[in-house]
Structures are given as C-alpha cells and as structure tokens.
PDB file of C-alpha atoms in Angstrom:
ATOM      1  CA  MET U  80     121.109  94.475  98.287  1.00  0.00           C
ATOM      2  CA  TRP U  81     118.981  94.682 101.078  1.00  0.00           C
ATOM      3  CA  PHE U  82     120.849  97.638 103.056  1.00  0.00           C
ATOM      4  CA  PHE U  83     121.948  99.338 100.844  1.00  0.00           C
ATOM      5  CA  ILE U  84     118.127  99.259  99.032  1.00  0.00           C
ATOM      6  CA  LEU U  85     117.307 100.210 102.633  1.00  0.00           C
ATOM      7  CA  ALA U  86     119.399 103.396 102.953  1.00  0.00           C
ATOM      8  CA  GLU U  87     118.160 105.045  99.712  1.00  0.00           C
ATOM      9  CA  LEU U  88     115.072 105.054 100.787  1.00  0.00           C
ATOM     10  CA  LEU U  89     115.676 106.831 104.261  1.00  0.00           C
ATOM     11  CA  VAL U  90     117.401 109.356 102.059  1.00  0.00           C
ATOM     12  CA  PHE U  91     114.205 109.879 100.193  1.00  0.00           C
ATOM     13  CA  ALA U  92     111.899 109.788 103.167  1.00  0.00           C
ATOM     14  CA  LEU U  93     113.909 112.765 104.410  1.00  0.00           C
ATOM     15  CA  LEU U  94     113.797 114.172 100.976  1.00  0.00           C
ATOM     16  CA  PHE U  95     109.806 114.283 101.097  1.00  0.00           C
ATOM     17  CA  ALA U  96     109.814 115.392 104.777  1.00  0.00           C
ATOM     18  CA  ALA U  97     112.237 118.710 103.840  1.00  0.00           C
ATOM     19  CA  TYR U  98     110.001 118.762 101.013  1.00  0.00           C
ATOM     20  CA  GLY U  99     106.936 118.805 103.290  1.00  0.00           C
ATOM     21  CA  PHE U 100     108.104 121.007 105.844  1.00  0.00           C
ATOM     22  CA  THR U 101     109.770 123.906 103.247  1.00  0.00           C
ATOM     23  CA  ARG U 102     106.269 123.619 101.692  1.00  0.00           C
ATOM     24  CA  LEU U 103     105.157 124.480 105.130  1.00  0.00           C
ATOM     25  CA  GLU U 104     106.916 128.133 105.238  1.00  0.00           C
ATOM     26  CA  ASN U 105     105.930 128.881 101.151  1.00  0.00           C
ATOM     27  CA  LEU U 106     102.447 127.539 100.761  1.00  0.00           C
ATOM     28  CA  MET U 107     101.338 129.760  98.314  1.00  0.00           C
ATOM     29  CA  LEU U 108     104.462 129.468  96.285  1.00  0.00           C
ATOM     30  CA  PHE U 109     104.070 125.738  96.582  1.00  0.00           C
ATOM     31  CA  ASN U 110     100.448 124.895  95.328  1.00  0.00           C
ATOM     32  CA  GLN U 111     100.489 127.415  92.757  1.00  0.00           C
ATOM     33  CA  LEU U 112     103.635 126.122  90.909  1.00  0.00           C
ATOM     34  CA  GLN U 113     102.114 122.687  91.601  1.00  0.00           C
ATOM     35  CA  GLN U 114      99.408 123.450  89.420  1.00  0.00           C
ATOM     36  CA  GLN U 115     101.663 124.234  86.137  1.00  0.00           C
ATOM     37  CA  LEU U 116     103.216 120.706  86.609  1.00  0.00           C
ATOM     38  CA  ASN U 117     102.540 118.696  83.669  1.00  0.00           C
ATOM     39  CA  ARG U 118     100.232 115.741  85.591  1.00  0.00           C
ATOM     40  CA  ASP U 119      99.514 114.168  81.825  1.00  0.00           C
ATOM     41  CA  LEU U 120     103.070 113.033  82.018  1.00  0.00           C
ATOM     42  CA  ALA U 121     103.365 112.545  84.698  1.00  0.00           C
ATOM     43  CA  LEU U 122     101.030 109.634  84.828  1.00  0.00           C
ATOM     44  CA  LEU U 123     102.215 107.695  81.897  1.00  0.00           C
ATOM     45  CA  ASN U 124     105.360 107.684  84.005  1.00  0.00           C
ATOM     46  CA  THR U 125     103.446 106.290  86.691  1.00  0.00           C
ATOM     47  CA  LEU U 126     101.925 103.965  84.588  1.00  0.00           C
ATOM     48  CA  ALA U 127     105.023 103.047  82.696  1.00  0.00           C
ATOM     49  CA  LEU U 128     107.233 102.450  85.867  1.00  0.00           C
ATOM     50  CA  ILE U 129     104.279 100.247  87.870  1.00  0.00           C
ATOM     51  CA  SER U 130     104.318  98.261  84.157  1.00  0.00           C
ATOM     52  CA  ALA U 131     108.090  97.289  83.916  1.00  0.00           C
ATOM     53  CA  SER U 132     107.635  96.377  88.382  1.00  0.00           C
ATOM     54  CA  TYR U 133     104.816  93.804  86.332  1.00  0.00           C
ATOM     55  CA  THR U 134     107.334  92.158  83.866  1.00  0.00           C
ATOM     56  CA  VAL U 135     110.113  92.490  86.320  1.00  0.00           C
ATOM     57  CA  VAL U 136     107.852  90.565  88.561  1.00  0.00           C
ATOM     58  CA  ARG U 137     106.717  88.068  85.470  1.00  0.00           C
ATOM     59  CA  SER U 138     110.395  87.339  84.095  1.00  0.00           C
ATOM     60  CA  VAL U 139     111.539  85.935  87.360  1.00  0.00           C
ATOM     61  CA  LEU U 140     108.674  84.156  88.013  1.00  0.00           C
ATOM     62  CA  ALA U 141     109.278  82.515  84.020  1.00  0.00           C
ATOM     63  CA  LEU U 142     112.596  81.759  85.185  1.00  0.00           C
ATOM     64  CA  LYS U 143     111.942  79.919  87.953  1.00  0.00           C
ATOM     65  CA  SER U 144     109.597  78.097  85.477  1.00  0.00           C
ATOM     66  CA  GLY U 145     112.437  76.989  83.458  1.00  0.00           C
ATOM     67  CA  GLU U 146     111.702  79.199  80.632  1.00  0.00           C
ATOM     68  CA  ASN U 147     114.999  81.334  80.230  1.00  0.00           C
ATOM     69  CA  SER U 148     114.267  83.063  77.053  1.00  0.00           C
ATOM     70  CA  GLN U 149     111.002  84.181  78.060  1.00  0.00           C
ATOM     71  CA  ALA U 150     112.551  85.370  81.111  1.00  0.00           C
ATOM     72  CA  ALA U 151     114.504  87.621  78.902  1.00  0.00           C
ATOM     73  CA  ARG U 152     111.878  89.002  76.420  1.00  0.00           C
ATOM     74  CA  TRP U 153     109.986  89.849  79.974  1.00  0.00           C
ATOM     75  CA  MET U 154     112.950  91.988  81.376  1.00  0.00           C
ATOM     76  CA  TRP U 155     113.548  93.491  77.750  1.00  0.00           C
ATOM     77  CA  LEU U 156     110.712  94.864  78.013  1.00  0.00           C
ATOM     78  CA  SER U 157     111.148  96.060  81.627  1.00  0.00           C
ATOM     79  CA  PHE U 158     113.623  98.041  80.100  1.00  0.00           C
ATOM     80  CA  ALA U 159     111.752  99.224  77.338  1.00  0.00           C
ATOM     81  CA  LEU U 160     109.536 100.791  79.993  1.00  0.00           C
ATOM     82  CA  GLY U 161     112.029 101.997  82.126  1.00  0.00           C
ATOM     83  CA  MET U 162     113.351 103.973  78.619  1.00  0.00           C
ATOM     84  CA  VAL U 163     109.928 105.734  78.448  1.00  0.00           C
ATOM     85  CA  PHE U 164     109.788 107.180  82.170  1.00  0.00           C
ATOM     86  CA  VAL U 165     113.823 108.517  80.938  1.00  0.00           C
ATOM     87  CA  ALA U 166     112.832 109.630  78.142  1.00  0.00           C
ATOM     88  CA  VAL U 167     109.569 111.860  78.952  1.00  0.00           C
ATOM     89  CA  LYS U 168     111.808 113.208  82.251  1.00  0.00           C
ATOM     90  CA  SER U 169     114.139 113.846  80.165  1.00  0.00           C
ATOM     91  CA  TYR U 170     111.430 115.682  77.668  1.00  0.00           C
ATOM     92  CA  GLU U 171     110.404 117.639  80.816  1.00  0.00           C
ATOM     93  CA  TYR U 172     113.701 118.586  82.190  1.00  0.00           C
ATOM     94  CA  SER U 173     114.874 119.795  78.432  1.00  0.00           C
ATOM     95  CA  ALA U 174     112.051 121.911  78.428  1.00  0.00           C
ATOM     96  CA  TYR U 175     112.644 123.434  82.035  1.00  0.00           C
ATOM     97  CA  ILE U 176     116.076 124.021  80.606  1.00  0.00           C
ATOM     98  CA  GLY U 177     114.084 125.764  77.438  1.00  0.00           C
ATOM     99  CA  GLN U 178     111.906 128.079  79.930  1.00  0.00           C
ATOM    100  CA  GLY U 179     115.150 128.645  82.005  1.00  0.00           C
ATOM    101  CA  ILE U 180     114.360 127.276  85.007  1.00  0.00           C
ATOM    102  CA  SER U 181     116.502 125.563  87.044  1.00  0.00           C
ATOM    103  CA  LEU U 182     117.018 124.776  91.013  1.00  0.00           C
ATOM    104  CA  SER U 183     118.122 128.151  91.851  1.00  0.00           C
ATOM    105  CA  THR U 184     114.260 129.541  90.605  1.00  0.00           C
ATOM    106  CA  ASN U 185     112.842 129.331  93.641  1.00  0.00           C
ATOM    107  CA  VAL U 186     112.990 126.200  96.763  1.00  0.00           C
ATOM    108  CA  PHE U 187     109.628 124.851  94.699  1.00  0.00           C
ATOM    109  CA  TYR U 188     111.679 123.787  91.696  1.00  0.00           C
ATOM    110  CA  MET U 189     114.959 123.538  94.147  1.00  0.00           C
ATOM    111  CA  PHE U 190     112.734 120.562  95.475  1.00  0.00           C
ATOM    112  CA  TYR U 191     110.507 119.345  92.421  1.00  0.00           C
ATOM    113  CA  LEU U 192     113.863 118.984  90.248  1.00  0.00           C
ATOM    114  CA  GLY U 193     115.819 118.123  93.071  1.00  0.00           C
ATOM    115  CA  MET U 194     113.931 115.562  94.251  1.00  0.00           C
ATOM    116  CA  THR U 195     112.514 113.497  90.813  1.00  0.00           C
ATOM    117  CA  PHE U 196     116.405 114.459  89.012  1.00  0.00           C
ATOM    118  CA  PHE U 197     117.911 112.057  91.956  1.00  0.00           C
ATOM    119  CA  HIS U 198     114.924 109.310  91.477  1.00  0.00           C
ATOM    120  CA  TYR U 199     115.834 109.619  87.497  1.00  0.00           C
ATOM    121  CA  MET U 200     119.582 109.081  88.195  1.00  0.00           C
ATOM    122  CA  HIS U 201     117.943 106.261  90.226  1.00  0.00           C
ATOM    123  CA  VAL U 202     115.986 104.654  87.279  1.00  0.00           C
ATOM    124  CA  ILE U 203     118.824 104.958  85.094  1.00  0.00           C
ATOM    125  CA  LEU U 204     121.129 102.805  87.594  1.00  0.00           C
ATOM    126  CA  GLY U 205     118.065 100.777  87.429  1.00  0.00           C
ATOM    127  CA  LEU U 206     118.032 100.439  83.336  1.00  0.00           C
ATOM    128  CA  VAL U 207     121.309  99.475  83.516  1.00  0.00           C
ATOM    129  CA  ILE U 208     121.016  96.787  86.309  1.00  0.00           C
ATOM    130  CA  LEU U 209     117.259  95.970  84.058  1.00  0.00           C
ATOM    131  CA  ALA U 210     119.377  95.237  80.897  1.00  0.00           C
ATOM    132  CA  ALA U 211     122.575  93.346  82.565  1.00  0.00           C
ATOM    133  CA  MET U 212     120.141  90.710  83.991  1.00  0.00           C
ATOM    134  CA  ALA U 213     118.563  91.080  80.515  1.00  0.00           C
ATOM    135  CA  LEU U 214     121.348  89.743  78.799  1.00  0.00           C
ATOM    136  CA  LYS U 215     122.579  87.360  81.747  1.00  0.00           C
ATOM    137  CA  LEU U 216     119.454  85.289  81.103  1.00  0.00           C
ATOM    138  CA  GLN U 217     120.018  85.310  77.142  1.00  0.00           C
ATOM    139  CA  ARG U 218     122.903  83.539  77.657  1.00  0.00           C
ATOM    140  CA  GLY U 219     121.270  80.949  80.633  1.00  0.00           C
ATOM    141  CA  ASP U 220     123.463  82.919  83.261  1.00  0.00           C
ATOM    142  CA  TYR U 221     120.485  82.081  85.709  1.00  0.00           C
ATOM    143  CA  MET U 222     118.847  79.105  86.999  1.00  0.00           C
ATOM    144  CA  ALA U 223     115.590  78.464  87.927  1.00  0.00           C
ATOM    145  CA  ASP U 224     116.344  77.296  91.424  1.00  0.00           C
ATOM    146  CA  GLU U 225     119.869  79.606  91.526  1.00  0.00           C
ATOM    147  CA  CYS U 226     118.364  83.283  91.215  1.00  0.00           C
ATOM    148  CA  SER U 227     119.001  85.644  93.951  1.00  0.00           C
ATOM    149  CA  GLY U 228     121.120  87.558  91.662  1.00  0.00           C
ATOM    150  CA  LEU U 229     118.223  88.398  89.608  1.00  0.00           C
ATOM    151  CA  GLU U 230     115.659  88.709  92.870  1.00  0.00           C
ATOM    152  CA  SER U 231     118.486  91.547  94.108  1.00  0.00           C
ATOM    153  CA  GLY U 232     118.583  93.118  90.552  1.00  0.00           C
ATOM    154  CA  ALA U 233     113.956  92.862  90.540  1.00  0.00           C
ATOM    155  CA  ALA U 234     114.061  94.597  94.237  1.00  0.00           C
ATOM    156  CA  TYR U 235     116.072  97.228  93.299  1.00  0.00           C
ATOM    157  CA  TRP U 236     113.735  98.352  90.728  1.00  0.00           C
ATOM    158  CA  HIS U 237     110.908  97.663  92.601  1.00  0.00           C
ATOM    159  CA  MET U 238     112.637 100.491  95.500  1.00  0.00           C
ATOM    160  CA  VAL U 239     112.578 102.895  92.167  1.00  0.00           C
ATOM    161  CA  ASP U 240     109.288 102.514  91.449  1.00  0.00           C
ATOM    162  CA  LEU U 241     107.762 102.265  95.260  1.00  0.00           C
ATOM    163  CA  VAL U 242     109.772 105.671  95.722  1.00  0.00           C
ATOM    164  CA  TRP U 243     107.639 106.841  92.802  1.00  0.00           C
ATOM    165  CA  LEU U 244     105.120 105.813  94.064  1.00  0.00           C
ATOM    166  CA  ILE U 245     105.108 108.384  97.197  1.00  0.00           C
ATOM    167  CA  LEU U 246     106.504 111.093  94.679  1.00  0.00           C
ATOM    168  CA  PHE U 247     103.883 111.468  92.147  1.00  0.00           C
ATOM    169  CA  PRO U 248     100.703 112.069  94.629  1.00  0.00           C
ATOM    170  CA  LEU U 249     103.317 114.661  97.090  1.00  0.00           C
ATOM    171  CA  ILE U 250     104.237 116.460  94.123  1.00  0.00           C
ATOM    172  CA  TYR U 251     102.018 116.479  91.598  1.00  0.00           C
ATOM    173  CA  VAL U 252      98.896 116.089  93.363  1.00  0.00           C
ATOM    174  CA  MET U 253      98.161 116.586  97.508  1.00  0.00           C
ATOM    175  CA  HIS U 254      97.991 120.299  97.922  1.00  0.00           C
TER     176      HIS U 254
ATOM    177  CA  MET C 281     100.492  78.031  84.146  1.00  0.00           C
ATOM    178  CA  MET C 282     101.086  81.153  85.065  1.00  0.00           C
ATOM    179  CA  ASN C 283     100.401  82.747  87.800  1.00  0.00           C
ATOM    180  CA  ASN C 284      97.699  85.050  87.982  1.00  0.00           C
ATOM    181  CA  LYS C 285      98.565  86.800  91.291  1.00  0.00           C
ATOM    182  CA  PRO C 286     100.374  89.777  90.043  1.00  0.00           C
ATOM    183  CA  SER C 287      98.230  90.541  87.562  1.00  0.00           C
ATOM    184  CA  ARG C 288      95.641  91.238  89.617  1.00  0.00           C
ATOM    185  CA  VAL C 289      97.841  93.492  91.967  1.00  0.00           C
ATOM    186  CA  TYR C 290      99.046  94.716  88.584  1.00  0.00           C
ATOM    187  CA  LEU C 291      95.578  95.762  87.921  1.00  0.00           C
ATOM    188  CA  VAL C 292      94.812  97.588  91.101  1.00  0.00           C
ATOM    189  CA  LEU C 293      97.795  99.325  90.946  1.00  0.00           C
ATOM    190  CA  LEU C 294      96.845 100.986  87.486  1.00  0.00           C
ATOM    191  CA  LEU C 295      93.488 102.228  88.718  1.00  0.00           C
ATOM    192  CA  LEU C 296      94.631 103.480  91.895  1.00  0.00           C
ATOM    193  CA  THR C 297      97.096 105.191  90.277  1.00  0.00           C
ATOM    194  CA  LEU C 298      94.190 106.726  87.955  1.00  0.00           C
ATOM    195  CA  LEU C 299      92.846 107.627  90.783  1.00  0.00           C
ATOM    196  CA  THR C 300      94.783 109.590  91.630  1.00  0.00           C
ATOM    197  CA  TYR C 301      95.337 111.448  88.735  1.00  0.00           C
ATOM    198  CA  LEU C 302      91.272 112.219  88.721  1.00  0.00           C
ATOM    199  CA  VAL C 303      91.613 114.044  91.716  1.00  0.00           C
ATOM    200  CA  GLY C 304      94.523 116.031  90.799  1.00  0.00           C
ATOM    201  CA  GLU C 305      93.138 116.584  87.794  1.00  0.00           C
ATOM    202  CA  ASN C 306      89.506 117.673  89.958  1.00  0.00           C
ATOM    203  CA  GLY C 307      91.875 120.423  91.837  1.00  0.00           C
ATOM    204  CA  LEU C 308      90.646 118.460  94.525  1.00  0.00           C
ATOM    205  CA  GLY C 309      92.375 120.082  97.787  1.00  0.00           C
ATOM    206  CA  GLY C 310      93.183 120.373 101.320  1.00  0.00           C
ATOM    207  CA  LEU C 311      94.028 117.878 104.650  1.00  0.00           C
ATOM    208  CA  TRP C 312      90.904 115.443 103.940  1.00  0.00           C
ATOM    209  CA  VAL C 313      91.775 115.034  99.991  1.00  0.00           C
ATOM    210  CA  ALA C 314      95.733 115.069 101.080  1.00  0.00           C
ATOM    211  CA  ALA C 315      95.236 112.366 103.607  1.00  0.00           C
ATOM    212  CA  VAL C 316      93.232 110.224 101.817  1.00  0.00           C
ATOM    213  CA  VAL C 317      95.427 110.649  98.292  1.00  0.00           C
ATOM    214  CA  MET C 318      98.931 109.083 100.729  1.00  0.00           C
ATOM    215  CA  LEU C 319      96.204 106.360 101.883  1.00  0.00           C
ATOM    216  CA  VAL C 320      96.164 105.599  98.853  1.00  0.00           C
ATOM    217  CA  ALA C 321     100.016 105.663  97.703  1.00  0.00           C
ATOM    218  CA  VAL C 322     100.456 103.546 101.131  1.00  0.00           C
ATOM    219  CA  LEU C 323      98.278 101.043  99.585  1.00  0.00           C
ATOM    220  CA  LYS C 324      99.336 100.715  97.118  1.00  0.00           C
ATOM    221  CA  GLY C 325     103.223 100.724  98.080  1.00  0.00           C
ATOM    222  CA  VAL C 326     101.745  97.878 100.266  1.00  0.00           C
ATOM    223  CA  LEU C 327     101.188  96.004  97.314  1.00  0.00           C
ATOM    224  CA  VAL C 328     104.123  96.472  95.652  1.00  0.00           C
ATOM    225  CA  VAL C 329     106.470  95.939  98.864  1.00  0.00           C
ATOM    226  CA  GLN C 330     103.932  92.254  99.672  1.00  0.00           C
ATOM    227  CA  TYR C 331     103.301  90.529  96.323  1.00  0.00           C
ATOM    228  CA  PHE C 332     105.889  92.164  93.762  1.00  0.00           C
ATOM    229  CA  MET C 333     109.185  92.393  96.139  1.00  0.00           C
ATOM    230  CA  GLY C 334     107.697  88.986  97.626  1.00  0.00           C
ATOM    231  CA  PHE C 335     107.865  90.070 101.300  1.00  0.00           C
ATOM    232  CA  ARG C 336     104.507  88.415 101.889  1.00  0.00           C
ATOM    233  CA  GLN C 337     106.559  84.726 101.650  1.00  0.00           C
ATOM    234  CA  VAL C 338     109.192  86.121 103.984  1.00  0.00           C
ATOM    235  CA  ILE C 339     109.202  84.864 108.053  1.00  0.00           C
ATOM    236  CA  GLY C 340     111.034  86.863 110.631  1.00  0.00           C
ATOM    237  CA  TRP C 341     112.080  90.533 111.141  1.00  0.00           C
ATOM    238  CA  TRP C 342     113.675  90.640 107.017  1.00  0.00           C
ATOM    239  CA  ARG C 343     110.032  91.281 106.529  1.00  0.00           C
ATOM    240  CA  TRP C 344     109.034  94.935 108.063  1.00  0.00           C
ATOM    241  CA  PRO C 345     111.858  97.314 107.578  1.00  0.00           C
ATOM    242  CA  VAL C 346     110.916  98.127 104.268  1.00  0.00           C
ATOM    243  CA  LEU C 347     106.786  97.933 104.926  1.00  0.00           C
ATOM    244  CA  VAL C 348     107.567 100.330 108.114  1.00  0.00           C
ATOM    245  CA  TRP C 349     109.549 102.578 105.643  1.00  0.00           C
ATOM    246  CA  LEU C 350     106.210 103.448 103.729  1.00  0.00           C
ATOM    247  CA  PHE C 351     105.065 104.531 107.245  1.00  0.00           C
ATOM    248  CA  LEU C 352     108.121 106.964 107.943  1.00  0.00           C
ATOM    249  CA  PRO C 353     107.139 109.786 105.276  1.00  0.00           C
ATOM    250  CA  THR C 354     103.816 109.064 105.013  1.00  0.00           C
ATOM    251  CA  ALA C 355     103.446 110.513 108.789  1.00  0.00           C
ATOM    252  CA  LEU C 356     106.015 113.002 108.701  1.00  0.00           C
ATOM    253  CA  ILE C 357     104.125 114.457 104.784  1.00  0.00           C
ATOM    254  CA  MET C 358     101.010 114.006 106.295  1.00  0.00           C
ATOM    255  CA  LEU C 359     102.324 115.940 109.411  1.00  0.00           C
ATOM    256  CA  SER C 360     102.862 118.625 107.675  1.00  0.00           C
ATOM    257  CA  PHE C 361      99.902 118.944 105.806  1.00  0.00           C
ATOM    258  CA  TYR C 362      98.473 119.345 108.939  1.00  0.00           C
ATOM    259  CA  LEU C 363     100.521 121.827 110.346  1.00  0.00           C
ATOM    260  CA  ALA C 364      99.705 123.245 107.208  1.00  0.00           C
ATOM    261  CA  ALA C 365      95.531 123.390 107.483  1.00  0.00           C
ATOM    262  CA  ILE C 366      95.375 124.797 110.896  1.00  0.00           C
TER     263      ILE C 366
END
C-alpha cells in the first residue's frame, strides 16, 4: 500500500510542478481565471476532507480501544464527510459543463479541471475503501490488536487529504 | 480515555485552513504571500503526516518518504512563483 501511495503522491507532485511552470507562460490568464473560482466551496471541501481525516483517526483509535461499534460510527461519519466533498465538486463540475467550460477551453481550465478531477477520482476510490472498512467494522472483522488493514485504508484516505492540502492554496489562493 | 492530541491537531488544521481562505478572500498576492501560504500548507501537511498518518511513532527510513514528498512539490511550486516574480 505504501508504494502505491508514494507513487500517487509523486504523480501529483509532477502535476503541481507542471501547473506552476505552465502558469509562468500564462500569468495573466491564470491570475484572472483563478479569481473566478468559487473559493467558498473550496473552503467547504477542505473542511470536509480535514474533518473526514480526523474522524478516520478517531475510528482507528476507537478500534484499538476495543470499541468496535464506536469505530464503525466514526468510519461512517468519515464516509458522509467524503460524500459532502463529492457532492460539492459534482455540483461545480455540472455548473462548468452548463457554461460550456471544459478541459479544452484553455490551459488554465485544462489544469484546474484535470487536476481536481484526478483528485476527485481518488476521493471516490477512498470512499469505496471507507465504506468497505465501515462494513467490516460493523461485522467485527477487525481486532484491536490486528488492524493493519484498517490502518492501510486510513493511510490512503489521509493521502487524499494531503494532496488537497497543497491543491487548495495552489489553485484557489496563490497568485 | 479519549486521546485529545488528534482533536488539538484537527483544531489547528481548521484554523490554518481559515487563515489560507482569508488570504485568498482579501486578494493578497505576490511572492512573499505565496511563500507564507505555501509554508502554512506544508505545516498542515506535516501535521497530517505526523499525527493522522502516525509517522511520528515510526522509527527508521519509513518515517521520511511522505514528509520529503511535501517539500518536493513545494520547492518546485515556489521556484515557479519566484521565476514569475523576477
């Protein structure tokens, strides 16, 4: 799992660098269009992802304390918070499609939509993992002293959060 | 007994996120503002890696790759912003 996570992180690092150096050649365009992005929704999404990471930590700690049902509740809460992110981002994408904006509109939207959609797909995979872990917690499949599977799934979710922590300031704030 | 460390880290992450948001809302820009915003993002990342992913308790080589990752895109992003500013 850790090699997979590191490979994913490396891909995102290259995308961030590509964004930065492409911005160099299109400074006016990037600065102008960045101001038109919905920063309020980005804030809501950032809070949702950070909160989901926190509740995943709570779930793992609850399991290690032998509180299986409590651990399942924390995991379902993480899932719900992750769904907030997906709902908000889906709403944003549908608004862009409605305005006729796509990857081919210009180089800024190519990066903005490309990077956020790539991350969005990781969130969806993370949600599948969270739901599977919540169900396993409900069934009592994890033990307090043997929960490496749960910790690996949690690490994947934190990776998704970690990427967004760089993506949010880079795309929505820094100019 | 409930472990309060993650709750404190969570609170700090929320506050740092609001700080970044306010920088954006006030239209602050330029190389030094970008550097501070990036520094805040790295600090948030370090908190997630150390306290949420649990790397603080890891001993040896495995402690470093994810932490080092945080500084790789940061350095490249800041280099691009520096080149844009000069």
